[in-house]
Amino acid sequence: MINQLAALLEAPLHTQSNGKIDTPRRFGLGLLLAMGLLLTGCSAPTGVKFISASSKPADLTQVMVATSRLPSDKSDFNGRRNRVISYASYAVSVPPIHKVGQIEWPQRDPDPKRHFAVAASQLYQSEEAFRQALNARLNAPGVRGLDGKREAMLFVHGYNTDFSEALYRAAQMKHDFELPFPLTLYSWPSAGKPELYMYDRDSVKASRDHLADLIGLLNRSDSDQLTLVAHSLGTELLMESLRQLALSNHGHLPKKIGAVILISPDLDMDVFNSQLAAIKTLPPEFVIFVSQKDDALALSSFLTGDHGRLGNTIDVSKIKRGGIQVIDVTDFEGGDEFNHMTAVTSPSLVTLIKGLTKSGQRGMLTNQGEQRSVSQKVVSTATLPISLVVRTTSAIFDRD
């Protein structure tokens, strides 16, 4: 695929003595555009769409939102950077025809019977007002996990994502995984345009303080445990913020962080290892979803001259820290055509993860180097591949 793209752009490939790929500078823009088109996937950003007053919403999914985007319209935000965080909550209507892993995109006039759409929204005037609203949901009946803990989840989206797409994706995840606890979306100022990849990368750098502050806010809530989830370029933002929090606290992260989940991370391996180096003790669960069929990361690897990104690397020995679970989902068919969001768009994988979580069998994903078949008691095997490959890193990190 990479060679075909290079030929299409008439960009000859030159191999350096170290084995890395060198591309002439004059082809950089064309390759970035190609990557932008690839990473766009099946998204169809439209801006936040509200159902009409006469329409009856379908299945409502609540999403809390913190964003460092500039507000642009009624309960909508654009890709420009803001110096402050805005707080809100949205009731997203999920249509009855919804298919697991997908977003049924609204057009000009969303029909709640056929499209994702917003039924209601609320803007909070302060951080404290947002925290109180979050606490109210944390303390509501029926939101605790199997262990009785009050859990809060944070989701950080990836590159080329406008606000509405991030919102609908968060709603899709909460709906499909049947998460009973509150989910907060952190929407950083991605331009939502494939050709503005460098703008997005700069936005990641500009958003580290905001995300670190938000994690601190969630840690001060009534939650007993935090689960932090990030996708693609959002994983770099999350890891940079965690590194920053650790450096400001003698190497320690907020104690409530119980899990970090990186989905298809668009991260350089050396950068990732340096981020891990700043953290003395990792959260009890640290999970990375990888796929060798991730076409978006394959092209990202080509552009950066690497042999691979963290999200398409299955050689766990390259990760210089023990106890990290690397889940290889290569065999799963993704809901997106570039296999870049398989963990949340593949119907079979969504069903598997949901089944393991609801049955309390998450522990079966901890055995090093094993292929584990999924019990029919957890989920129907008719919808799953034969096995799931899970590896746990065993490297001892050298801090000297």
mmCIF file of C-alpha atoms in Angstrom:
data_model
loop_
_atom_site.group_PDB
_atom_site.id
_atom_site.type_symbol
_atom_site.label_atom_id
_atom_site.label_comp_id
_atom_site.label_asym_id
_atom_site.label_seq_id
_atom_site.Cartn_x
_atom_site.Cartn_y
_atom_site.Cartn_z
ATOM 1 C CA MET A 1 0.000 0.000 0.000
ATOM 2 C CA ILE A 2 2.762 2.456 0.953
ATOM 3 C CA ASN A 3 4.702 1.840 -2.252
ATOM 4 C CA GLN A 4 1.535 2.329 -4.286
ATOM 5 C CA LEU A 5 0.862 5.658 -2.606
ATOM 6 C CA ALA A 6 4.416 6.763 -3.180
ATOM 7 C CA ALA A 7 4.201 5.835 -6.849
ATOM 8 C CA LEU A 8 0.910 7.664 -7.173
ATOM 9 C CA LEU A 9 2.509 10.812 -5.805
ATOM 10 C CA GLU A 10 5.652 10.250 -7.901
ATOM 11 C CA ALA A 11 7.746 10.302 -4.754
ATOM 12 C CA PRO A 12 10.690 7.896 -5.089
ATOM 13 C CA LEU A 13 11.667 6.058 -1.924
ATOM 14 C CA HIS A 14 15.283 6.204 -0.769
ATOM 15 C CA THR A 15 16.561 3.900 1.921
ATOM 16 C CA GLN A 16 19.143 5.293 4.321
ATOM 17 C CA SER A 17 22.024 3.278 5.686
ATOM 18 C CA ASN A 18 20.113 2.820 8.948
ATOM 19 C CA GLY A 19 17.226 1.223 7.091
ATOM 20 C CA LYS A 20 14.825 4.123 7.468
ATOM 21 C CA ILE A 21 12.926 5.553 4.546
ATOM 22 C CA ASP A 22 13.862 8.984 3.315
ATOM 23 C CA THR A 23 11.433 10.919 1.108
ATOM 24 C CA PRO A 24 12.421 14.024 -0.854
ATOM 25 C CA ARG A 25 11.254 17.171 0.915
ATOM 26 C CA ARG A 26 9.409 18.454 -2.149
ATOM 27 C CA PHE A 27 6.896 15.620 -1.838
ATOM 28 C CA GLY A 28 6.127 16.252 1.831
ATOM 29 C CA LEU A 29 2.907 18.213 1.270
ATOM 30 C CA GLY A 30 1.464 15.654 -1.111
ATOM 31 C CA LEU A 31 2.192 12.848 1.306
ATOM 32 C CA LEU A 32 0.628 14.735 4.171
ATOM 33 C CA LEU A 33 -2.484 15.255 2.085
ATOM 34 C CA ALA A 34 -2.520 11.566 1.284
ATOM 35 C CA MET A 35 -2.244 10.724 4.955
ATOM 36 C CA GLY A 36 -5.008 13.177 5.742
ATOM 37 C CA LEU A 37 -7.314 11.513 3.269
ATOM 38 C CA LEU A 38 -6.433 8.121 4.684
ATOM 39 C CA LEU A 39 -6.911 9.103 8.306
ATOM 40 C CA THR A 40 -10.235 10.719 7.476
ATOM 41 C CA GLY A 41 -11.748 7.253 7.267
ATOM 42 C CA CYS A 42 -15.516 7.152 7.076
ATOM 43 C CA SER A 43 -16.134 10.263 9.101
ATOM 44 C CA ALA A 44 -18.778 12.738 8.013
ATOM 45 C CA PRO A 45 -18.510 15.754 10.321
ATOM 46 C CA THR A 46 -21.537 17.982 10.026
ATOM 47 C CA GLY A 47 -21.552 20.257 13.061
ATOM 48 C CA VAL A 48 -23.841 19.675 16.038
ATOM 49 C CA LYS A 49 -27.375 18.989 14.816
ATOM 50 C CA PHE A 50 -30.425 19.249 17.099
ATOM 51 C CA ILE A 51 -33.609 17.316 16.512
ATOM 52 C CA SER A 52 -36.671 19.462 15.964
ATOM 53 C CA ALA A 53 -38.996 20.307 18.828
ATOM 54 C CA SER A 54 -41.705 18.159 17.249
ATOM 55 C CA SER A 55 -39.481 15.088 16.978
ATOM 56 C CA LYS A 56 -39.299 12.476 19.692
ATOM 57 C CA PRO A 57 -35.742 11.464 20.632
ATOM 58 C CA ALA A 58 -34.822 7.806 20.481
ATOM 59 C CA ASP A 59 -32.383 6.153 22.918
ATOM 60 C CA LEU A 60 -30.679 8.987 24.811
ATOM 61 C CA THR A 61 -26.987 8.736 25.700
ATOM 62 C CA GLN A 62 -25.498 11.318 28.049
ATOM 63 C CA VAL A 63 -22.007 12.685 27.356
ATOM 64 C CA MET A 64 -20.161 15.163 29.553
ATOM 65 C CA VAL A 65 -17.815 17.474 27.624
ATOM 66 C CA ALA A 66 -14.771 19.583 28.392
ATOM 67 C CA THR A 67 -13.257 21.387 25.405
ATOM 68 C CA SER A 68 -10.522 23.903 24.694
ATOM 69 C CA ARG A 69 -12.093 24.828 21.358
ATOM 70 C CA LEU A 70 -13.580 28.250 20.710
ATOM 71 C CA PRO A 71 -17.400 28.302 20.781
ATOM 72 C CA SER A 72 -18.938 28.963 17.378
ATOM 73 C CA ASP A 73 -22.691 28.486 17.631
ATOM 74 C CA LYS A 74 -25.398 27.148 19.873
ATOM 75 C CA SER A 75 -23.646 24.406 21.856
ATOM 76 C CA ASP A 76 -21.105 23.953 19.056
ATOM 77 C CA PHE A 77 -17.377 24.571 18.900
ATOM 78 C CA ASN A 78 -14.903 25.097 16.070
ATOM 79 C CA GLY A 79 -11.273 24.128 15.506
ATOM 80 C CA ARG A 80 -9.702 27.319 16.839
ATOM 81 C CA ARG A 81 -7.821 27.222 20.131
ATOM 82 C CA ASN A 82 -9.222 28.712 23.306
ATOM 83 C CA ARG A 83 -7.236 29.753 26.362
ATOM 84 C CA VAL A 84 -9.881 28.389 28.714
ATOM 85 C CA ILE A 85 -11.874 25.181 28.972
ATOM 86 C CA SER A 86 -15.607 25.199 28.280
ATOM 87 C CA TYR A 87 -17.812 22.665 30.068
ATOM 88 C CA ALA A 88 -21.073 21.162 28.868
ATOM 89 C CA SER A 89 -23.236 18.064 28.734
ATOM 90 C CA TYR A 90 -25.183 16.624 25.799
ATOM 91 C CA ALA A 91 -28.066 14.201 25.460
ATOM 92 C CA VAL A 92 -27.380 12.400 22.174
ATOM 93 C CA SER A 93 -30.222 10.538 20.503
ATOM 94 C CA VAL A 94 -29.109 7.173 19.065
ATOM 95 C CA PRO A 95 -31.452 5.846 16.344
ATOM 96 C CA PRO A 96 -33.199 2.459 16.652
ATOM 97 C CA ILE A 97 -31.556 1.347 13.384
ATOM 98 C CA HIS A 98 -28.097 1.914 14.883
ATOM 99 C CA LYS A 99 -25.482 -0.730 14.069
ATOM 100 C CA VAL A 100 -22.772 -1.455 16.623
ATOM 101 C CA GLY A 101 -19.568 0.441 15.921
ATOM 102 C CA GLN A 102 -21.085 2.888 13.463
ATOM 103 C CA ILE A 103 -22.338 6.462 13.534
ATOM 104 C CA GLU A 104 -25.455 7.114 11.495
ATOM 105 C CA TRP A 105 -24.581 10.639 10.400
ATOM 106 C CA PRO A 106 -27.259 13.333 10.378
ATOM 107 C CA GLN A 107 -27.676 15.581 7.381
ATOM 108 C CA ARG A 108 -29.384 18.979 7.295
ATOM 109 C CA ASP A 109 -32.497 17.860 9.157
ATOM 110 C CA PRO A 110 -31.650 14.935 11.426
ATOM 111 C CA ASP A 111 -34.300 12.279 11.868
ATOM 112 C CA PRO A 112 -33.977 10.606 15.308
ATOM 113 C CA LYS A 113 -35.290 7.404 13.748
ATOM 114 C CA ARG A 114 -32.306 7.278 11.388
ATOM 115 C CA HIS A 115 -29.543 9.571 12.654
ATOM 116 C CA PHE A 116 -27.402 10.506 15.612
ATOM 117 C CA ALA A 117 -28.501 13.944 16.797
ATOM 118 C CA VAL A 118 -28.503 16.099 19.898
ATOM 119 C CA ALA A 119 -31.753 16.199 21.851
ATOM 120 C CA ALA A 120 -30.589 18.647 24.528
ATOM 121 C CA SER A 121 -27.464 20.354 25.817
ATOM 122 C CA GLN A 122 -26.378 22.318 28.848
ATOM 123 C CA LEU A 123 -23.442 24.676 29.224
ATOM 124 C CA TYR A 124 -21.830 25.035 32.655
ATOM 125 C CA GLN A 125 -20.579 28.438 33.698
ATOM 126 C CA SER A 126 -17.717 27.180 35.845
ATOM 127 C CA GLU A 127 -15.474 24.224 36.585
ATOM 128 C CA GLU A 128 -17.230 23.784 39.923
ATOM 129 C CA ALA A 129 -20.661 23.619 38.282
ATOM 130 C CA PHE A 130 -19.352 20.912 35.951
ATOM 131 C CA ARG A 131 -17.866 18.964 38.868
ATOM 132 C CA GLN A 132 -21.164 19.099 40.744
ATOM 133 C CA ALA A 133 -23.041 17.822 37.677
ATOM 134 C CA LEU A 134 -20.512 15.012 37.303
ATOM 135 C CA ASN A 135 -20.833 14.097 40.981
ATOM 136 C CA ALA A 136 -24.609 13.943 40.644
ATOM 137 C CA ARG A 137 -24.233 11.348 37.904
ATOM 138 C CA LEU A 138 -21.570 9.427 39.791
ATOM 139 C CA ASN A 139 -23.880 9.129 42.783
ATOM 140 C CA ALA A 140 -26.996 8.226 40.788
ATOM 141 C CA PRO A 141 -28.456 4.724 41.308
ATOM 142 C CA GLY A 142 -27.148 1.937 39.097
ATOM 143 C CA VAL A 143 -23.913 3.552 37.890
ATOM 144 C CA ARG A 144 -21.402 1.587 39.954
ATOM 145 C CA GLY A 145 -19.239 -1.179 38.511
ATOM 146 C CA LEU A 146 -19.129 -4.851 39.470
ATOM 147 C CA ASP A 147 -16.716 -4.023 42.273
ATOM 148 C CA GLY A 148 -19.071 -1.397 43.672
ATOM 149 C CA LYS A 149 -16.802 1.489 42.774
ATOM 150 C CA ARG A 150 -17.918 4.765 41.251
ATOM 151 C CA GLU A 151 -16.049 5.000 37.964
ATOM 152 C CA ALA A 152 -15.572 7.941 35.632
ATOM 153 C CA MET A 153 -14.218 7.595 32.102
ATOM 154 C CA LEU A 154 -12.379 10.149 29.980
ATOM 155 C CA PHE A 155 -12.127 9.897 26.186
ATOM 156 C CA VAL A 156 -9.634 11.867 24.068
ATOM 157 C CA HIS A 157 -10.248 11.786 20.310
ATOM 158 C CA GLY A 158 -7.673 11.751 17.510
ATOM 159 C CA TYR A 159 -6.564 13.790 14.498
ATOM 160 C CA ASN A 160 -8.853 15.361 11.879
ATOM 161 C CA THR A 161 -11.890 15.332 14.149
ATOM 162 C CA ASP A 162 -14.367 18.173 14.424
ATOM 163 C CA PHE A 163 -16.433 18.710 17.557
ATOM 164 C CA SER A 164 -19.581 16.977 16.343
ATOM 165 C CA GLU A 165 -17.666 13.900 15.228
ATOM 166 C CA ALA A 166 -15.923 13.662 18.612
ATOM 167 C CA LEU A 167 -19.262 14.037 20.396
ATOM 168 C CA TYR A 168 -21.036 11.388 18.324
ATOM 169 C CA ARG A 169 -18.082 8.998 18.656
ATOM 170 C CA ALA A 170 -18.127 9.366 22.440
ATOM 171 C CA ALA A 171 -21.884 8.711 22.423
ATOM 172 C CA GLN A 172 -21.430 5.663 20.173
ATOM 173 C CA MET A 173 -18.822 4.218 22.548
ATOM 174 C CA LYS A 174 -20.930 4.795 25.659
ATOM 175 C CA HIS A 175 -24.017 3.346 23.974
ATOM 176 C CA ASP A 176 -22.399 0.294 22.361
ATOM 177 C CA PHE A 177 -20.319 -0.691 25.393
ATOM 178 C CA GLU A 178 -23.336 -0.059 27.644
ATOM 179 C CA LEU A 179 -21.253 1.989 30.055
ATOM 180 C CA PRO A 180 -23.351 2.778 33.143
ATOM 181 C CA PHE A 181 -20.952 5.391 34.514
ATOM 182 C CA PRO A 182 -20.416 8.948 33.222
ATOM 183 C CA LEU A 183 -18.141 9.444 30.224
ATOM 184 C CA THR A 184 -16.401 12.782 29.724
ATOM 185 C CA LEU A 185 -15.148 13.771 26.289
ATOM 186 C CA TYR A 186 -12.116 16.029 26.125
ATOM 187 C CA SER A 187 -12.313 17.673 22.705
ATOM 188 C CA TRP A 188 -9.067 19.408 21.877
ATOM 189 C CA PRO A 189 -8.932 21.929 18.987
ATOM 190 C CA SER A 190 -8.394 19.670 16.006
ATOM 191 C CA ALA A 191 -9.005 21.591 12.777
ATOM 192 C CA GLY A 192 -11.101 18.721 11.440
ATOM 193 C CA LYS A 193 -9.387 19.061 8.062
ATOM 194 C CA PRO A 194 -7.043 16.406 6.667
ATOM 195 C CA GLU A 195 -4.600 18.912 5.187
ATOM 196 C CA LEU A 196 -4.028 20.593 8.575
ATOM 197 C CA TYR A 197 -2.110 17.733 10.197
ATOM 198 C CA MET A 198 0.621 20.038 11.502
ATOM 199 C CA TYR A 199 -1.986 22.371 13.006
ATOM 200 C CA ASP A 200 -3.405 19.400 14.881
ATOM 201 C CA ARG A 201 0.027 18.357 16.127
ATOM 202 C CA ASP A 202 0.607 21.897 17.417
ATOM 203 C CA SER A 203 -2.832 21.814 19.032
ATOM 204 C CA VAL A 204 -1.767 18.697 20.914
ATOM 205 C CA LYS A 205 1.189 20.606 22.361
ATOM 206 C CA ALA A 206 -1.048 23.548 23.257
ATOM 207 C CA SER A 207 -3.585 21.275 24.987
ATOM 208 C CA ARG A 208 -1.369 19.455 27.472
ATOM 209 C CA ASP A 209 -2.050 21.839 30.369
ATOM 210 C CA HIS A 210 -5.794 21.788 29.715
ATOM 211 C CA LEU A 211 -5.969 17.997 29.719
ATOM 212 C CA ALA A 212 -3.776 17.737 32.814
ATOM 213 C CA ASP A 213 -6.102 20.177 34.593
ATOM 214 C CA LEU A 214 -9.151 18.171 33.508
ATOM 215 C CA ILE A 215 -7.650 14.922 34.832
ATOM 216 C CA GLY A 216 -7.030 16.740 38.102
ATOM 217 C CA LEU A 217 -10.666 17.849 38.168
ATOM 218 C CA LEU A 218 -11.886 14.286 37.577
ATOM 219 C CA ASN A 219 -9.550 13.110 40.344
ATOM 220 C CA ARG A 220 -11.199 15.600 42.734
ATOM 221 C CA SER A 221 -14.689 14.353 41.866
ATOM 222 C CA ASP A 222 -16.621 11.750 43.845
ATOM 223 C CA SER A 223 -15.298 8.995 41.574
ATOM 224 C CA ASP A 224 -13.421 6.098 43.125
ATOM 225 C CA GLN A 225 -11.607 5.210 39.916
ATOM 226 C CA LEU A 226 -10.723 6.886 36.617
ATOM 227 C CA THR A 227 -10.363 5.151 33.253
ATOM 228 C CA LEU A 228 -8.533 7.212 30.638
ATOM 229 C CA VAL A 229 -9.043 6.301 26.970
ATOM 230 C CA ALA A 230 -7.390 7.938 23.938
ATOM 231 C CA HIS A 231 -7.298 7.255 20.212
ATOM 232 C CA SER A 232 -4.634 7.856 17.550
ATOM 233 C CA LEU A 233 -2.981 11.290 17.915
ATOM 234 C CA GLY A 234 -4.997 11.786 21.098
ATOM 235 C CA THR A 235 -2.795 9.142 22.724
ATOM 236 C CA GLU A 236 0.210 11.449 22.393
ATOM 237 C CA LEU A 237 -1.775 14.198 24.099
ATOM 238 C CA LEU A 238 -2.844 11.890 26.924
ATOM 239 C CA MET A 239 0.663 10.507 27.471
ATOM 240 C CA GLU A 240 2.191 13.998 27.461
ATOM 241 C CA SER A 241 -0.354 15.136 30.051
ATOM 242 C CA LEU A 242 0.307 12.084 32.228
ATOM 243 C CA ARG A 243 4.033 12.726 31.967
ATOM 244 C CA GLN A 244 3.436 16.307 33.013
ATOM 245 C CA LEU A 245 1.329 15.251 35.998
ATOM 246 C CA ALA A 246 3.983 12.761 37.066
ATOM 247 C CA LEU A 247 6.821 15.278 36.809
ATOM 248 C CA SER A 248 4.892 17.730 38.972
ATOM 249 C CA ASN A 249 4.276 15.083 41.658
ATOM 250 C CA HIS A 250 7.635 13.334 42.141
ATOM 251 C CA GLY A 251 6.856 10.775 39.451
ATOM 252 C CA HIS A 252 3.406 9.814 40.735
ATOM 253 C CA LEU A 253 0.066 9.966 38.930
ATOM 254 C CA PRO A 254 -3.253 10.795 40.631
ATOM 255 C CA LYS A 255 -4.141 7.714 42.686
ATOM 256 C CA LYS A 256 -7.628 7.349 41.253
ATOM 257 C CA ILE A 257 -6.327 6.519 37.768
ATOM 258 C CA GLY A 258 -7.035 2.807 37.580
ATOM 259 C CA ALA A 259 -6.699 2.235 33.852
ATOM 260 C CA VAL A 260 -5.133 3.799 30.761
ATOM 261 C CA ILE A 261 -6.281 2.503 27.361
ATOM 262 C CA LEU A 262 -4.510 3.555 24.166
ATOM 263 C CA ILE A 263 -6.336 2.723 20.933
ATOM 264 C CA SER A 264 -4.272 2.649 17.713
ATOM 265 C CA PRO A 265 -1.687 5.032 19.201
ATOM 266 C CA ASP A 266 0.032 7.249 16.641
ATOM 267 C CA LEU A 267 3.128 7.447 18.810
ATOM 268 C CA ASP A 268 6.822 7.037 18.167
ATOM 269 C CA MET A 269 8.187 4.154 20.258
ATOM 270 C CA ASP A 270 11.122 6.139 21.645
ATOM 271 C CA VAL A 271 8.808 9.008 22.603
ATOM 272 C CA PHE A 272 6.453 6.565 24.316
ATOM 273 C CA ASN A 273 9.271 5.001 26.299
ATOM 274 C CA SER A 274 10.508 8.430 27.386
ATOM 275 C CA GLN A 275 6.995 9.320 28.552
ATOM 276 C CA LEU A 276 6.811 6.102 30.547
ATOM 277 C CA ALA A 277 10.180 6.903 32.117
ATOM 278 C CA ALA A 278 8.709 9.872 33.966
ATOM 279 C CA ILE A 279 6.051 7.724 35.676
ATOM 280 C CA LYS A 280 7.268 5.738 38.675
ATOM 281 C CA THR A 281 4.210 3.518 39.076
ATOM 282 C CA LEU A 282 1.836 2.773 36.227
ATOM 283 C CA PRO A 283 -1.918 2.379 36.790
ATOM 284 C CA PRO A 284 -3.052 -1.192 37.604
ATOM 285 C CA GLU A 285 -4.323 -1.602 34.035
ATOM 286 C CA PHE A 286 -2.396 -0.227 31.086
ATOM 287 C CA VAL A 287 -3.711 -1.530 27.768
ATOM 288 C CA ILE A 288 -2.674 -0.848 24.165
ATOM 289 C CA PHE A 289 -4.807 -1.981 21.213
ATOM 290 C CA VAL A 290 -2.659 -2.633 18.138
ATOM 291 C CA SER A 291 -3.269 -3.912 14.613
ATOM 292 C CA GLN A 292 -0.887 -4.861 11.839
ATOM 293 C CA LYS A 293 -3.669 -3.998 9.387
ATOM 294 C CA ASP A 294 -3.918 -0.365 10.508
ATOM 295 C CA ASP A 295 -3.441 1.389 7.159
ATOM 296 C CA ALA A 296 -3.477 4.857 8.716
ATOM 297 C CA LEU A 297 -0.547 4.035 11.001
ATOM 298 C CA ALA A 298 1.272 2.306 8.159
ATOM 299 C CA LEU A 299 1.273 5.562 6.251
ATOM 300 C CA SER A 300 2.145 7.535 9.376
ATOM 301 C CA SER A 301 5.134 5.236 9.851
ATOM 302 C CA PHE A 302 6.208 5.892 6.286
ATOM 303 C CA LEU A 303 5.956 9.655 6.666
ATOM 304 C CA THR A 304 7.951 9.707 9.890
ATOM 305 C CA GLY A 305 10.654 7.380 8.574
ATOM 306 C CA ASP A 306 9.985 4.803 11.271
ATOM 307 C CA HIS A 307 9.716 1.050 10.994
ATOM 308 C CA GLY A 308 6.396 1.293 12.815
ATOM 309 C CA ARG A 309 4.271 3.225 15.267
ATOM 310 C CA LEU A 310 3.245 2.030 18.697
ATOM 311 C CA GLY A 311 -0.223 1.186 17.377
ATOM 312 C CA ASN A 312 0.978 -1.301 14.755
ATOM 313 C CA THR A 313 3.821 -2.837 16.750
ATOM 314 C CA ILE A 314 3.318 -6.342 18.138
ATOM 315 C CA ASP A 315 6.931 -6.771 19.332
ATOM 316 C CA VAL A 316 6.367 -6.087 23.033
ATOM 317 C CA SER A 317 10.120 -6.153 23.722
ATOM 318 C CA LYS A 318 10.314 -2.640 22.251
ATOM 319 C CA ILE A 319 8.234 -1.324 25.148
ATOM 320 C CA LYS A 320 10.703 -0.741 27.967
ATOM 321 C CA ARG A 321 8.289 -1.222 30.837
ATOM 322 C CA GLY A 322 6.737 -4.294 32.374
ATOM 323 C CA GLY A 323 3.071 -4.984 33.017
ATOM 324 C CA ILE A 324 1.594 -3.321 29.921
ATOM 325 C CA GLN A 325 -0.980 -5.414 28.055
ATOM 326 C CA VAL A 326 -0.719 -5.301 24.269
ATOM 327 C CA ILE A 327 -3.873 -6.609 22.618
ATOM 328 C CA ASP A 328 -3.430 -7.562 18.969
ATOM 329 C CA VAL A 329 -6.741 -7.097 17.141
ATOM 330 C CA THR A 330 -5.338 -7.708 13.652
ATOM 331 C CA ASP A 331 -7.706 -10.623 13.035
ATOM 332 C CA PHE A 332 -10.814 -8.577 13.768
ATOM 333 C CA GLU A 333 -12.692 -6.889 10.984
ATOM 334 C CA GLY A 334 -13.005 -3.209 11.795
ATOM 335 C CA GLY A 335 -16.042 -1.053 11.259
ATOM 336 C CA ASP A 336 -13.830 1.565 9.606
ATOM 337 C CA GLU A 337 -12.271 0.734 6.267
ATOM 338 C CA PHE A 338 -8.718 1.597 7.369
ATOM 339 C CA ASN A 339 -8.790 -0.514 10.559
ATOM 340 C CA HIS A 340 -7.798 2.543 12.580
ATOM 341 C CA MET A 341 -10.576 2.355 15.176
ATOM 342 C CA THR A 342 -11.102 -1.399 15.338
ATOM 343 C CA ALA A 343 -11.395 -1.505 19.126
ATOM 344 C CA VAL A 344 -14.541 0.651 19.083
ATOM 345 C CA THR A 345 -15.943 0.047 15.591
ATOM 346 C CA SER A 346 -15.596 -3.728 15.088
ATOM 347 C CA PRO A 347 -18.956 -5.229 16.123
ATOM 348 C CA SER A 348 -17.384 -8.522 17.200
ATOM 349 C CA LEU A 349 -14.648 -6.864 19.245
ATOM 350 C CA VAL A 350 -17.080 -4.439 20.871
ATOM 351 C CA THR A 351 -19.244 -7.421 21.810
ATOM 352 C CA LEU A 352 -16.228 -9.272 23.192
ATOM 353 C CA ILE A 353 -14.941 -6.409 25.331
ATOM 354 C CA LYS A 354 -18.419 -5.620 26.594
ATOM 355 C CA GLY A 355 -18.981 -9.280 27.486
ATOM 356 C CA LEU A 356 -15.700 -9.564 29.362
ATOM 357 C CA THR A 357 -16.330 -6.367 31.283
ATOM 358 C CA LYS A 358 -19.930 -7.142 32.229
ATOM 359 C CA SER A 359 -19.068 -10.711 33.279
ATOM 360 C CA GLY A 360 -16.083 -9.651 35.350
ATOM 361 C CA GLN A 361 -13.710 -11.759 33.224
ATOM 362 C CA ARG A 362 -11.288 -8.965 32.335
ATOM 363 C CA GLY A 363 -8.635 -11.009 34.112
ATOM 364 C CA MET A 364 -8.510 -13.505 31.262
ATOM 365 C CA LEU A 365 -6.663 -10.839 29.262
ATOM 366 C CA THR A 366 -3.557 -10.941 31.430
ATOM 367 C CA ASN A 367 -1.708 -14.133 30.548
ATOM 368 C CA GLN A 368 1.548 -13.461 28.795
ATOM 369 C CA GLY A 369 1.976 -14.606 25.215
ATOM 370 C CA GLU A 370 -1.181 -16.699 25.028
ATOM 371 C CA GLN A 371 -3.954 -17.009 22.516
ATOM 372 C CA ARG A 372 -7.241 -17.279 24.355
ATOM 373 C CA SER A 373 -10.473 -18.513 22.877
ATOM 374 C CA VAL A 374 -13.569 -16.705 24.071
ATOM 375 C CA SER A 375 -16.074 -18.697 26.079
ATOM 376 C CA GLN A 376 -19.576 -18.940 24.649
ATOM 377 C CA LYS A 377 -20.769 -17.975 28.126
ATOM 378 C CA VAL A 378 -19.259 -14.553 27.570
ATOM 379 C CA VAL A 379 -20.441 -13.885 24.038
ATOM 380 C CA SER A 380 -21.696 -15.755 21.020
ATOM 381 C CA THR A 381 -18.688 -17.275 19.242
ATOM 382 C CA ALA A 382 -20.537 -16.982 15.948
ATOM 383 C CA THR A 383 -19.684 -13.275 15.903
ATOM 384 C CA LEU A 384 -16.016 -13.661 16.833
ATOM 385 C CA PRO A 385 -12.743 -14.757 15.271
ATOM 386 C CA ILE A 386 -11.217 -17.912 16.677
ATOM 387 C CA SER A 387 -8.944 -16.223 19.211
ATOM 388 C CA LEU A 388 -7.628 -13.019 20.690
ATOM 389 C CA VAL A 389 -3.876 -12.498 21.068
ATOM 390 C CA VAL A 390 -2.772 -10.768 24.259
ATOM 391 C CA ARG A 391 0.800 -10.149 25.347
ATOM 392 C CA THR A 392 2.061 -8.548 28.526
ATOM 393 C CA THR A 393 5.379 -6.716 28.554
ATOM 394 C CA SER A 394 7.996 -8.052 30.938
ATOM 395 C CA ALA A 395 10.853 -5.596 30.326
ATOM 396 C CA ILE A 396 12.355 -3.889 33.365
ATOM 397 C CA PHE A 397 12.699 -0.184 32.697
ATOM 398 C CA ASP A 398 16.149 1.254 33.377
ATOM 399 C CA ARG A 399 15.843 4.731 34.871
ATOM 400 C CA ASP A 400 19.585 5.395 34.967
#
